[in-house]
Short mmCIF file of C-alpha atoms in Angstrom, two decimals:
data_model
loop_
_atom_site.label_atom_id
_atom_site.label_comp_id
_atom_site.label_asym_id
_atom_site.label_seq_id
_atom_site.Cartn_x
_atom_site.Cartn_y
_atom_site.Cartn_z
CA MET A 1 0.00 0.00 0.00
CA ALA A 2 1.25 3.51 -0.77
CA ASN A 3 2.57 5.53 2.13
CA LEU A 4 0.12 8.00 3.63
CA LYS A 5 0.87 11.21 5.49
CA ALA A 6 0.46 11.11 9.26
CA ASP A 7 -1.96 14.05 9.19
CA SER A 8 -4.07 12.72 6.32
CA PRO A 9 -7.78 12.10 6.95
CA LEU A 10 -7.40 8.37 6.28
CA CYS A 11 -4.54 7.98 8.76
CA ARG A 12 -6.39 9.93 11.41
CA ARG A 13 -9.47 7.81 10.86
CA ILE A 14 -7.49 4.60 11.33
CA VAL A 15 -5.78 5.91 14.46
CA LEU A 16 -9.10 7.10 15.90
CA SER A 17 -10.48 3.61 15.36
CA PHE A 18 -7.50 2.09 17.14
CA LEU A 19 -7.77 4.54 20.05
CA ASP A 20 -11.45 3.72 20.29
CA PHE A 21 -10.51 0.04 20.49
CA LEU A 22 -7.91 0.67 23.20
CA ASN A 23 -10.45 2.63 25.22
CA SER A 24 -12.83 -0.33 25.06
CA VAL A 25 -10.22 -2.83 26.30
CA GLU A 26 -10.32 -3.83 29.95
CA PRO A 27 -6.63 -3.88 30.95
CA SER A 28 -5.19 -6.96 32.56
CA SER A 29 -3.18 -6.82 35.75
CA GLY A 30 -0.14 -4.58 35.28
CA SER A 31 -1.03 -3.48 31.70
CA ASP A 32 -3.05 -0.40 32.60
CA GLU A 33 -0.08 1.95 32.50
CA SER A 34 1.24 0.48 29.25
CA LEU A 35 -2.09 1.03 27.52
CA GLU A 36 -2.19 4.65 28.64
CA VAL A 37 1.35 5.20 27.34
CA ALA A 38 0.39 3.63 24.00
CA LYS A 39 -2.65 5.88 23.69
CA ASP A 40 -0.64 8.99 24.59
CA CYS A 41 2.05 8.13 22.04
CA LEU A 42 -0.50 7.60 19.26
CA SER A 43 -2.33 10.80 20.12
CA GLU A 44 0.88 12.81 20.09
CA ALA A 45 2.24 11.26 16.89
CA PHE A 46 -0.96 11.88 14.94
CA LYS A 47 -1.89 15.21 16.61
CA ILE A 48 -5.09 13.91 18.19
CA ASP A 49 -6.48 15.40 21.37
CA SER A 50 -7.15 12.27 23.44
CA SER A 51 -9.21 14.24 25.95
CA SER A 52 -11.76 15.13 23.29
CA THR A 53 -11.54 12.20 20.88
CA PRO A 54 -14.60 12.31 18.62
CA SER A 55 -16.93 9.35 18.40
CA VAL A 56 -15.95 6.73 15.86
CA PRO A 57 -18.52 5.61 13.26
CA LYS A 58 -19.72 2.03 13.76
CA SER A 59 -18.33 1.09 10.37
CA ASP A 60 -14.85 2.07 11.60
CA SER A 61 -14.99 0.04 14.83
CA LEU A 62 -12.15 -2.47 14.83
CA VAL A 63 -14.18 -4.81 16.97
CA GLN A 64 -17.02 -4.65 14.46
CA ILE A 65 -14.68 -5.21 11.52
CA PHE A 66 -12.92 -8.23 13.02
CA THR A 67 -16.09 -9.72 14.49
CA SER A 68 -17.56 -9.87 11.00
CA GLN A 69 -14.66 -12.14 10.04
CA THR A 70 -15.30 -14.72 12.80
CA GLY A 71 -17.60 -17.72 13.20
CA GLN A 72 -19.85 -18.82 16.00
CA ASN A 73 -17.04 -19.71 18.40
CA ASN A 74 -14.94 -16.66 17.50
CA GLU A 75 -12.93 -18.88 15.17
CA ILE A 76 -11.60 -17.15 12.09
CA LYS A 77 -13.28 -18.27 8.92
CA SER A 78 -10.09 -19.64 7.42
CA ASP A 79 -11.75 -20.83 4.22
CA LYS A 80 -13.11 -17.35 3.51
CA ILE A 81 -9.79 -15.72 4.33
CA HIS A 82 -8.02 -18.19 2.05
CA GLU A 83 -10.48 -17.44 -0.74
CA GLU A 84 -10.00 -13.67 -0.35
CA SER A 85 -6.25 -14.17 -0.25
CA HIS A 86 -6.47 -16.07 -3.52
CA VAL A 87 -8.50 -13.25 -5.12
CA SER A 88 -5.97 -10.72 -3.83
CA SER A 89 -3.11 -12.77 -5.29
CA THR A 90 -4.93 -12.92 -8.60
CA ASN A 91 -5.36 -9.13 -8.56
CA ASP A 92 -1.66 -8.73 -7.77
CA ALA A 93 -0.85 -10.73 -10.86
CA LEU A 94 -3.11 -8.52 -13.00
CA GLY A 95 -2.31 -5.20 -11.37
CA VAL A 96 -2.42 -4.29 -7.68
CA SER A 97 -4.53 -5.48 -4.78
CA GLU A 98 -7.68 -3.58 -3.96
CA ASP A 99 -6.18 -2.47 -0.65
CA GLU A 100 -3.12 -1.08 -2.38
CA LEU A 101 -5.27 0.60 -5.01
CA PHE A 102 -7.35 2.16 -2.25
CA GLY A 103 -4.20 3.59 -0.66
CA GLN A 104 -2.99 4.95 -4.00
CA PHE A 105 -6.40 6.48 -4.62
CA PHE A 106 -6.45 8.38 -1.32
CA GLY A 107 -2.83 9.44 -1.72
CA ALA A 108 -3.60 10.91 -5.15
CA LEU A 109 -6.61 12.83 -3.82
CA GLU A 110 -4.52 14.30 -1.02
CA LYS A 111 -2.04 15.67 -3.54
CA VAL A 112 -4.76 17.69 -5.27
CA HIS A 113 -6.18 18.85 -1.91
CA TYR A 114 -9.47 17.04 -2.43
CA PHE A 115 -10.01 16.78 1.31
CA GLY A 116 -10.99 20.00 3.04
CA THR A 117 -10.14 20.64 6.68
CA THR A 118 -12.31 21.48 9.65
CA SER A 119 -11.35 22.82 13.05
CA ASN A 120 -9.88 19.46 14.09
CA GLY A 121 -8.05 18.94 10.80
CA ASP A 122 -10.44 16.30 9.45
CA ASP A 123 -13.28 16.25 6.98
CA GLU A 124 -15.47 13.21 7.48
CA HIS A 125 -17.85 14.15 4.71
CA ALA A 126 -15.12 14.38 2.07
CA LEU A 127 -13.59 11.15 3.33
CA ASP A 128 -16.90 9.30 3.13
CA ARG A 129 -17.55 10.79 -0.28
CA ALA A 130 -14.15 9.66 -1.58
CA THR A 131 -14.68 6.15 -0.16
CA HIS A 132 -18.05 5.93 -1.88
CA LEU A 133 -16.57 7.12 -5.19
CA PHE A 134 -13.78 4.53 -4.97
CA HIS A 135 -16.04 1.55 -4.30
CA ASN A 136 -18.56 2.67 -6.90
CA ALA A 137 -15.85 3.01 -9.54
CA LEU A 138 -14.28 -0.32 -8.55
CA MET A 139 -17.63 -2.05 -8.92
CA GLU A 140 -18.21 -0.46 -12.32
CA MET A 141 -14.70 -1.38 -13.41
CA LYS A 142 -15.37 -5.05 -12.57
CA LYS A 143 -18.75 -5.01 -14.32
CA SER A 144 -17.13 -3.67 -17.48
CA GLY A 145 -14.90 -6.73 -17.59
CA ARG A 146 -11.60 -4.99 -17.03
CA GLU A 147 -9.17 -7.65 -15.91
CA GLU A 148 -6.36 -5.37 -14.76
CA VAL A 149 -7.00 -3.52 -11.53
CA ASP A 150 -4.70 -0.52 -11.50
CA LEU A 151 -4.70 3.26 -11.13
CA LYS A 152 -4.87 3.92 -14.88
CA ASN A 153 -8.00 1.83 -15.40
CA LEU A 154 -9.54 3.33 -12.28
CA ALA A 155 -8.89 6.83 -13.66
CA ASP A 156 -10.48 5.88 -16.98
CA THR A 157 -13.54 4.58 -15.14
CA PHE A 158 -13.94 7.96 -13.44
CA LYS A 159 -13.64 9.63 -16.84
CA LEU A 160 -16.44 7.45 -18.21
CA GLN A 161 -18.59 8.29 -15.19
CA GLY A 162 -17.88 11.97 -15.86
CA ASN A 163 -19.08 11.52 -19.45
CA LYS A 164 -22.35 10.04 -18.17
CA ALA A 165 -22.77 13.01 -15.82
CA MET A 166 -22.28 15.35 -18.79
CA GLN A 167 -25.00 13.51 -20.71
CA SER A 168 -27.28 13.91 -17.69
CA LYS A 169 -26.35 17.63 -17.54
CA THR A 170 -25.17 17.29 -13.93
CA TYR A 171 -22.12 19.40 -14.65
CA SER A 172 -20.89 19.83 -11.07
CA ASN A 173 -20.77 16.04 -10.66
CA ALA A 174 -18.96 15.75 -13.97
CA ILE A 175 -16.35 18.27 -12.81
CA GLU A 176 -15.77 16.27 -9.62
CA LEU A 177 -15.43 12.96 -11.47
CA TYR A 178 -13.03 14.40 -14.05
CA THR A 179 -11.06 15.99 -11.20
CA VAL A 180 -10.64 12.57 -9.56
CA ALA A 181 -9.54 11.09 -12.90
CA ILE A 182 -6.95 13.87 -13.26
CA ALA A 183 -5.73 13.28 -9.70
CA LEU A 184 -5.10 9.63 -10.56
CA CYS A 185 -3.56 10.30 -13.97
CA ASP A 186 -2.48 13.91 -14.49
CA ASP A 187 -0.82 13.45 -17.89
CA ASN A 188 -3.96 12.63 -19.86
CA ALA A 189 -5.02 15.49 -22.13
CA VAL A 190 -8.52 14.06 -22.63
CA TYR A 191 -9.34 14.34 -18.93
CA TYR A 192 -8.45 18.04 -18.88
CA CYS A 193 -10.32 18.70 -22.12
CA ASN A 194 -13.43 16.95 -20.84
CA ARG A 195 -13.33 18.89 -17.58
CA ALA A 196 -12.99 22.08 -19.62
CA ALA A 197 -16.25 21.20 -21.38
CA ALA A 198 -17.95 20.69 -18.01
CA TYR A 199 -16.55 23.99 -16.72
CA THR A 200 -17.87 25.80 -19.80
CA GLN A 201 -21.35 24.33 -19.35
CA ASN A 202 -21.16 25.47 -15.72
CA ASN A 203 -20.22 29.03 -16.83
CA GLN A 204 -16.74 28.70 -15.30
CA HIS A 205 -14.93 29.95 -18.39
CA THR A 206 -11.65 30.96 -16.76
CA GLU A 207 -11.23 27.44 -15.37
CA ALA A 208 -12.16 25.98 -18.75
CA ILE A 209 -9.47 28.04 -20.51
CA HIS A 210 -6.87 26.89 -17.97
CA ASP A 211 -7.77 23.23 -18.56
CA CYS A 212 -7.64 23.66 -22.35
CA HIS A 213 -4.15 25.13 -22.10
CA LYS A 214 -3.13 22.21 -19.87
CA ALA A 215 -4.48 19.71 -22.41
CA ILE A 216 -2.60 21.48 -25.22
CA GLU A 217 0.57 21.47 -23.13
CA ILE A 218 0.28 17.68 -22.81
CA ASP A 219 -0.72 17.14 -26.45
CA PRO A 220 0.03 20.11 -28.77
CA ASN A 221 -1.78 18.37 -31.67
CA TYR A 222 -5.06 17.83 -29.84
CA SER A 223 -7.53 19.62 -32.13
CA LYS A 224 -10.50 19.27 -29.78
CA ALA A 225 -8.59 21.11 -27.03
CA TYR A 226 -8.07 24.08 -29.39
CA SER A 227 -11.71 23.95 -30.43
CA ARG A 228 -12.90 24.02 -26.82
CA LEU A 229 -10.42 26.77 -26.03
CA GLY A 230 -12.00 28.82 -28.81
CA PHE A 231 -15.46 28.11 -27.48
CA SER A 232 -14.43 29.21 -23.98
CA TYR A 233 -13.03 32.50 -25.29
CA TYR A 234 -16.19 32.94 -27.38
CA ALA A 235 -18.35 32.44 -24.28
CA GLN A 236 -16.36 35.23 -22.59
CA GLY A 237 -17.01 37.57 -25.52
CA ASN A 238 -13.33 37.45 -26.52
CA TYR A 239 -14.00 36.72 -30.20
CA ARG A 240 -10.56 37.60 -31.54
CA ASP A 241 -8.77 35.14 -29.23
CA ALA A 242 -11.50 32.60 -29.95
CA ILE A 243 -10.51 32.76 -33.63
CA ASN A 244 -6.75 33.20 -33.38
CA LYS A 245 -5.90 31.04 -30.36
CA GLY A 246 -8.61 28.44 -30.69
CA PHE A 247 -10.68 27.80 -33.79
CA ARG A 248 -8.09 28.49 -36.50
CA LYS A 249 -5.55 26.19 -34.85
CA ALA A 250 -8.21 23.52 -34.46
CA LEU A 251 -9.10 23.84 -38.17
CA ARG A 252 -5.43 23.62 -39.13
CA LEU A 253 -5.21 20.28 -37.32
CA ASP A 254 -8.63 19.09 -38.55
CA PRO A 255 -9.25 20.79 -41.93
CA ASN A 256 -12.49 18.91 -42.64
CA ASN A 257 -14.22 19.92 -39.42
CA GLU A 258 -17.24 21.92 -40.60
CA SER A 259 -18.32 22.65 -37.04
CA VAL A 260 -15.09 24.52 -36.33
CA ARG A 261 -15.41 26.36 -39.65
CA GLY A 262 -18.90 27.47 -38.64
CA ASN A 263 -17.59 28.64 -35.26
CA ILE A 264 -15.00 30.81 -37.01
CA GLN A 265 -17.73 32.41 -39.14
CA ALA A 266 -19.87 33.06 -36.07
CA ALA A 267 -16.95 34.68 -34.22
CA GLU A 268 -16.07 36.82 -37.27
CA GLN A 269 -19.69 37.99 -37.47
CA LYS A 270 -19.53 38.99 -33.80
CA LEU A 271 -16.35 40.99 -34.51
CA ARG A 272 -18.07 42.80 -37.42
CA GLU A 273 -21.03 43.66 -35.21
CA GLU A 274 -18.67 45.03 -32.55
CA TYR A 275 -16.91 47.16 -35.20
CA GLN A 276 -20.22 48.52 -36.51
CA ARG A 277 -21.37 49.42 -33.00
CA ALA A 278 -18.09 51.20 -32.36
CA GLU A 279 -18.45 53.13 -35.64
CA ARG A 280 -21.96 54.22 -34.73
CA ARG A 281 -20.75 55.44 -31.34
CA ARG A 282 -17.95 57.45 -32.98
CA SER A 283 -20.37 58.90 -35.51
CA SER A 284 -22.87 59.92 -32.82
CA THR A 285 -20.18 61.85 -30.95
CA SER A 286 -18.40 63.37 -33.97
CA TRP A 287 -19.85 66.81 -33.20
CA SER A 288 -18.82 66.75 -29.57
CA TYR A 289 -16.39 69.39 -28.36
CA SER A 290 -12.93 68.37 -27.29
CA ASP A 291 -13.67 69.92 -23.89
CA GLY A 292 -16.83 67.84 -23.48
CA GLY A 293 -19.36 70.46 -24.68
CA SER A 294 -22.85 69.55 -25.86
CA ARG A 295 -24.28 69.81 -29.36
CA ASN A 296 -27.46 71.51 -30.60
CA HIS A 297 -29.74 69.14 -32.50
CA GLY A 298 -31.66 71.96 -34.23
CA PRO A 299 -32.05 71.89 -38.03
CA PHE A 300 -30.02 74.01 -40.35
CA PRO A 301 -31.92 77.25 -41.19
CA GLY A 302 -33.60 76.99 -44.54
CA PHE A 303 -32.64 79.00 -47.63
CA PRO A 304 -35.13 81.25 -49.36
CA PRO A 305 -36.56 79.82 -52.57
CA GLY A 306 -34.03 79.79 -55.39
CA MET A 307 -31.13 81.00 -53.26
CA SER A 308 -29.40 77.60 -52.90
CA GLU A 309 -28.92 77.52 -56.68
CA SER A 310 -26.78 80.65 -56.62
CA ILE A 311 -24.55 79.61 -53.71
CA ASP A 312 -21.52 77.33 -53.82
CA MET A 313 -22.44 75.20 -50.80
CA SER A 314 -19.08 73.44 -50.48
CA SER A 315 -17.17 76.73 -50.55
CA MET A 316 -19.53 78.33 -48.05
CA PHE A 317 -19.17 75.50 -45.53
CA GLU A 318 -15.41 75.49 -45.97
CA ASP A 319 -15.30 79.22 -45.27
CA ILE A 320 -17.54 78.92 -42.25
CA SER A 321 -15.63 75.93 -40.90
CA SER A 322 -12.36 77.87 -41.11
CA GLU A 323 -13.82 80.56 -38.86
CA LEU A 324 -15.23 78.22 -36.19
CA PRO A 325 -13.99 78.47 -32.58
CA PRO A 326 -11.23 76.02 -31.52
CA GLY A 327 -12.52 72.53 -30.69
CA VAL A 328 -15.54 72.53 -33.03
CA THR A 329 -15.62 69.78 -35.62
CA ARG A 330 -15.71 70.64 -39.33
CA ILE A 331 -19.23 71.25 -40.62
CA ASN A 332 -20.75 69.34 -43.53
CA PRO A 333 -24.04 70.01 -45.36
CA GLY A 334 -26.96 68.25 -43.72
CA ASP A 335 -25.37 68.09 -40.25
CA ASP A 336 -26.94 69.51 -37.10
CA LEU A 337 -25.12 72.55 -35.76
CA PRO A 338 -23.70 73.53 -32.37
CA GLU A 339 -25.34 76.48 -30.63
CA GLU A 340 -22.30 78.73 -31.14
CA VAL A 341 -22.45 78.30 -34.92
CA TYR A 342 -26.20 78.37 -35.37
CA GLY A 343 -26.51 82.12 -34.66
CA ALA A 344 -23.65 82.98 -36.99
CA LEU A 345 -25.25 81.10 -39.87
CA ARG A 346 -28.61 82.74 -39.28
CA SER A 347 -26.91 86.11 -39.43
CA ALA A 348 -25.23 85.13 -42.70
CA LEU A 349 -28.54 84.00 -44.14
CA GLN A 350 -30.17 87.23 -43.02
CA MET A 351 -27.46 89.15 -44.87
CA PHE A 352 -28.18 87.17 -48.07
CA ASN A 353 -31.90 87.75 -47.63
CA GLU A 354 -31.46 91.48 -47.29
CA ARG A 355 -29.21 91.56 -50.33
CA ASP A 356 -31.85 89.77 -52.43
CA GLY A 357 -34.73 91.76 -50.96
CA THR A 358 -36.15 88.76 -49.09
CA GLN A 359 -36.89 88.21 -45.37
CA ASP A 360 -36.09 85.21 -43.16
CA ASN A 361 -39.39 84.14 -41.64
CA SER A 362 -37.99 81.31 -39.51
CA ASN A 363 -38.48 81.62 -35.76
CA GLY A 364 -35.02 80.28 -34.90
CA ASN A 365 -36.29 77.30 -32.93
#
């Protein structure tokens, strides 16, 4: 069995069970002090407060465990033990024993900090959850007919369970199952890519992008990882990176993938829409002053009948624009005018009217 850390939840659980057993033993003559010393040493070595030792679940009771292995007269069922030993030997020949696999499983979960900590440094819920996951996966692995019992096949079983969770749209469960698979086998690009898909469906796009990059780091030619990276960027609204860092690289590796080609077109359309919106915003503020002034949305004063034919409009607007105060944008025919310019143009029109013997009847509003 793989070595476990002294402060790991599994180790603490085993020691608590043993302390519970020692507390239930009625010492024989002269052994009382030795038992107390043994309990103190265990408590100190594993950082357990013996004065407030929590209750041990019935399933963890050593007496309960060993009693289940005995017959009517407390005789060990040797035939059953021999049979289990034979099964264990068979598993050793095909991979590792279930006990050793269990130890490797918990050791791998500890490395990825699967177990949270409470005030006493233990998390019974996470420990029970991990135990349930292990036995469930082991049972499924046997049902599938896998002959070799090892960490790699166990990891692949968790990946398959994650796929089923994705199909059921239970994305949080899928993330947990893929996480366990990664803990057991952290050099498999598929596991990271699958978890990225679950993260994306769970609207955890930053985590999805991280997993896609990890998958690409493991396998630089993994087209699906690039495709999912593009989708994660797209979901964030980062359409340029979706195209350049994701979809185009995926299409380069898988030129016949029409789905990726369609994703590129969708992202390009989003970029065009963004550009058009930006252009409309610039156009709507083109008459704004550089110092933040406001614009007048009043119409340009009308010309008297026949006058527009005798005036060079382009030249007139050029002349007027050259005389505008600093900060005012150049004026073009058909544009609304700022307040400062409106009065000047009305005066100019009035001058033309007087010259031609006509009157400006507009009210200036």
